[in-house]
Structures are given as C-alpha cells and as structure tokens.
Amino acid sequence: MSPCTQCGREFERPSRRGPAPQYCSPACRQAAHRERKTEPPLTQWRRHLMELGEFMETIQDSVAGYRSALQRLQYPSVVVDQMSVAYHAFVLDMVVRQMGATK
Ligand SMILES: [Zn+2]
C-alpha cells in the first residue's frame, strides 16, 4: 500500500513490475497535472526529486532481478558482479535520457 500523491488515500499497487504508480485514479492524475501547471518552482523541484527517488528504487529492483537471473544461470560471481554494474549504468543512462527527452 502507498499513498496517492494527489489525495493521500492509501491504494494497492496493481503490480510489482514497472515504476510505482503515484495516483490512485485517472481523476487524481489529471487533477495533479492541472495543479502542476500553476505551482511555484520550489514545489516543482521537490516533486522532481521525489520522482527521481522512485526511479532509483525501480532501477534497484530491476538490477536485483537481473542479478538473480544471472545467478540462476550459474554465472561465476565475478561475472555476475561486473554485469550487474554494467546493467545498472545502462539502465540509469536510459532513464536519464528519457527524462531529458520529456522535459
Ligand atoms: Zn488519489
């Protein structure tokens, strides 16, 4: 359970995959979008940092999943470590590019 960014209501996350949803409903998402257009820069900046934090959690989940897949395939632990680091850098780079493209 996590609170909706807009109304604060606790809601169930539909799936463990992908980024954590911020809003309990499409209505809350739209309301937040409308408010965002008029909010002061400092609030926008705080929101940006919060979003970035969620991205980081998602990336950690993703790297952990990748690592355990490699371990199931019985790669040597040195290889697992090196590939996990490379994968982390790759995913992070992709996210940064995506965020840059949408701003
Ligand atoms: Zn809500």
Tab-separated table of C-alpha atoms and ligand atoms in Angstrom:
chain	number	residue	atom	x	y	z
A	1	MET	CA	0.000	0.000	0.000
A	2	SER	CA	1.217	3.512	-0.808
A	3	PRO	CA	-0.479	6.919	-0.507
A	4	CYS	CA	-1.810	8.715	-3.598
A	5	THR	CA	0.330	11.793	-4.338
A	6	GLN	CA	-2.790	13.828	-5.051
A	7	CYS	CA	-5.439	12.878	-2.448
A	8	GLY	CA	-3.297	10.948	0.077
A	9	ARG	CA	-5.579	7.904	0.037
A	10	GLU	CA	-3.757	4.583	0.504
A	11	PHE	CA	-4.148	2.357	-2.529
A	12	GLU	CA	-2.952	-1.074	-3.634
A	13	ARG	CA	-0.209	-1.178	-6.215
A	14	PRO	CA	-1.605	-3.254	-9.110
A	15	SER	CA	1.709	-4.911	-9.981
A	16	ARG	CA	5.292	-5.131	-8.742
A	17	ARG	CA	6.596	-4.531	-12.253
A	18	GLY	CA	7.408	-1.055	-13.570
A	19	PRO	CA	7.543	2.249	-11.698
A	20	ALA	CA	5.337	2.622	-8.604
A	21	PRO	CA	2.099	4.403	-9.557
A	22	GLN	CA	1.699	7.806	-7.873
A	23	TYR	CA	-2.047	8.252	-8.187
A	24	CYS	CA	-4.995	6.132	-7.071
A	25	SER	CA	-7.115	7.040	-10.103
A	26	PRO	CA	-7.027	8.757	-13.516
A	27	ALA	CA	-9.017	11.618	-11.945
A	28	CYS	CA	-6.243	12.238	-9.382
A	29	ARG	CA	-3.601	12.107	-12.104
A	30	GLN	CA	-5.457	14.747	-14.110
A	31	ALA	CA	-6.042	16.952	-11.065
A	32	ALA	CA	-2.331	16.768	-10.205
A	33	HIS	CA	-1.421	17.664	-13.775
A	34	ARG	CA	-3.690	20.730	-13.699
A	35	GLU	CA	-2.220	21.899	-10.377
A	36	ARG	CA	1.338	21.317	-11.518
A	37	LYS	CA	0.981	23.986	-14.194
A	38	THR	CA	0.401	26.643	-11.547
A	39	GLU	CA	2.694	25.501	-8.722
A	40	PRO	CA	5.774	27.529	-7.745
A	41	PRO	CA	9.254	26.415	-8.933
A	42	LEU	CA	10.396	25.191	-5.490
A	43	THR	CA	7.445	22.786	-5.286
A	44	GLN	CA	8.187	21.581	-8.798
A	45	TRP	CA	11.772	20.976	-7.799
A	46	ARG	CA	10.728	18.960	-4.719
A	47	ARG	CA	8.389	16.901	-6.877
A	48	HIS	CA	11.164	16.268	-9.353
A	49	LEU	CA	13.409	14.946	-6.575
A	50	MET	CA	10.615	12.663	-5.315
A	51	GLU	CA	10.080	11.280	-8.804
A	52	LEU	CA	13.791	10.704	-9.167
A	53	GLY	CA	13.785	8.763	-5.874
A	54	GLU	CA	11.057	6.474	-7.213
A	55	PHE	CA	13.041	5.936	-10.392
A	56	MET	CA	16.062	4.949	-8.337
A	57	GLU	CA	14.022	2.365	-6.411
A	58	THR	CA	12.725	0.944	-9.671
A	59	ILE	CA	16.252	0.715	-11.039
A	60	GLN	CA	17.453	-1.060	-7.881
A	61	ASP	CA	14.607	-3.579	-8.263
A	62	SER	CA	15.488	-4.070	-11.889
A	63	VAL	CA	19.205	-4.621	-11.183
A	64	ALA	CA	18.377	-7.043	-8.361
A	65	GLY	CA	16.156	-9.020	-10.765
A	66	TYR	CA	18.874	-9.085	-13.382
A	67	ARG	CA	21.444	-10.218	-10.816
A	68	SER	CA	19.295	-13.085	-9.546
A	69	ALA	CA	18.603	-14.206	-13.139
A	70	LEU	CA	22.356	-14.400	-13.767
A	71	GLN	CA	22.805	-16.339	-10.519
A	72	ARG	CA	20.081	-18.808	-11.540
A	73	LEU	CA	22.012	-19.358	-14.781
A	74	GLN	CA	25.033	-20.110	-12.555
A	75	TYR	CA	27.393	-17.487	-13.895
A	76	PRO	CA	30.559	-17.091	-11.766
A	77	SER	CA	30.057	-14.442	-9.075
A	78	VAL	CA	32.756	-12.175	-10.557
A	79	VAL	CA	30.854	-12.107	-13.847
A	80	VAL	CA	27.546	-11.520	-12.042
A	81	ASP	CA	29.061	-8.511	-10.222
A	82	GLN	CA	30.596	-6.995	-13.344
A	83	MET	CA	27.485	-7.472	-15.463
A	84	SER	CA	25.230	-6.092	-12.730
A	85	VAL	CA	27.331	-2.926	-12.515
A	86	ALA	CA	27.252	-2.557	-16.306
A	87	TYR	CA	23.494	-3.166	-16.361
A	88	HIS	CA	22.925	-0.585	-13.625
A	89	ALA	CA	24.884	2.015	-15.613
A	90	PHE	CA	22.952	1.119	-18.766
A	91	VAL	CA	19.513	1.428	-17.133
A	92	LEU	CA	20.462	4.659	-15.365
A	93	ASP	CA	21.697	6.153	-18.633
A	94	MET	CA	18.458	5.146	-20.371
A	95	VAL	CA	16.313	6.725	-17.640
A	96	VAL	CA	18.323	9.950	-17.687
A	97	ARG	CA	17.941	10.144	-21.481
A	98	GLN	CA	14.204	9.547	-21.231
A	99	MET	CA	13.783	12.214	-18.561
A	100	GLY	CA	15.822	14.629	-20.642
A	101	ALA	CA	13.653	13.927	-23.668
A	102	THR	CA	10.380	14.597	-21.829
A	103	LYS	CA	11.426	17.849	-20.183
B	1	ZN	ZN	-5.952	9.879	-5.291
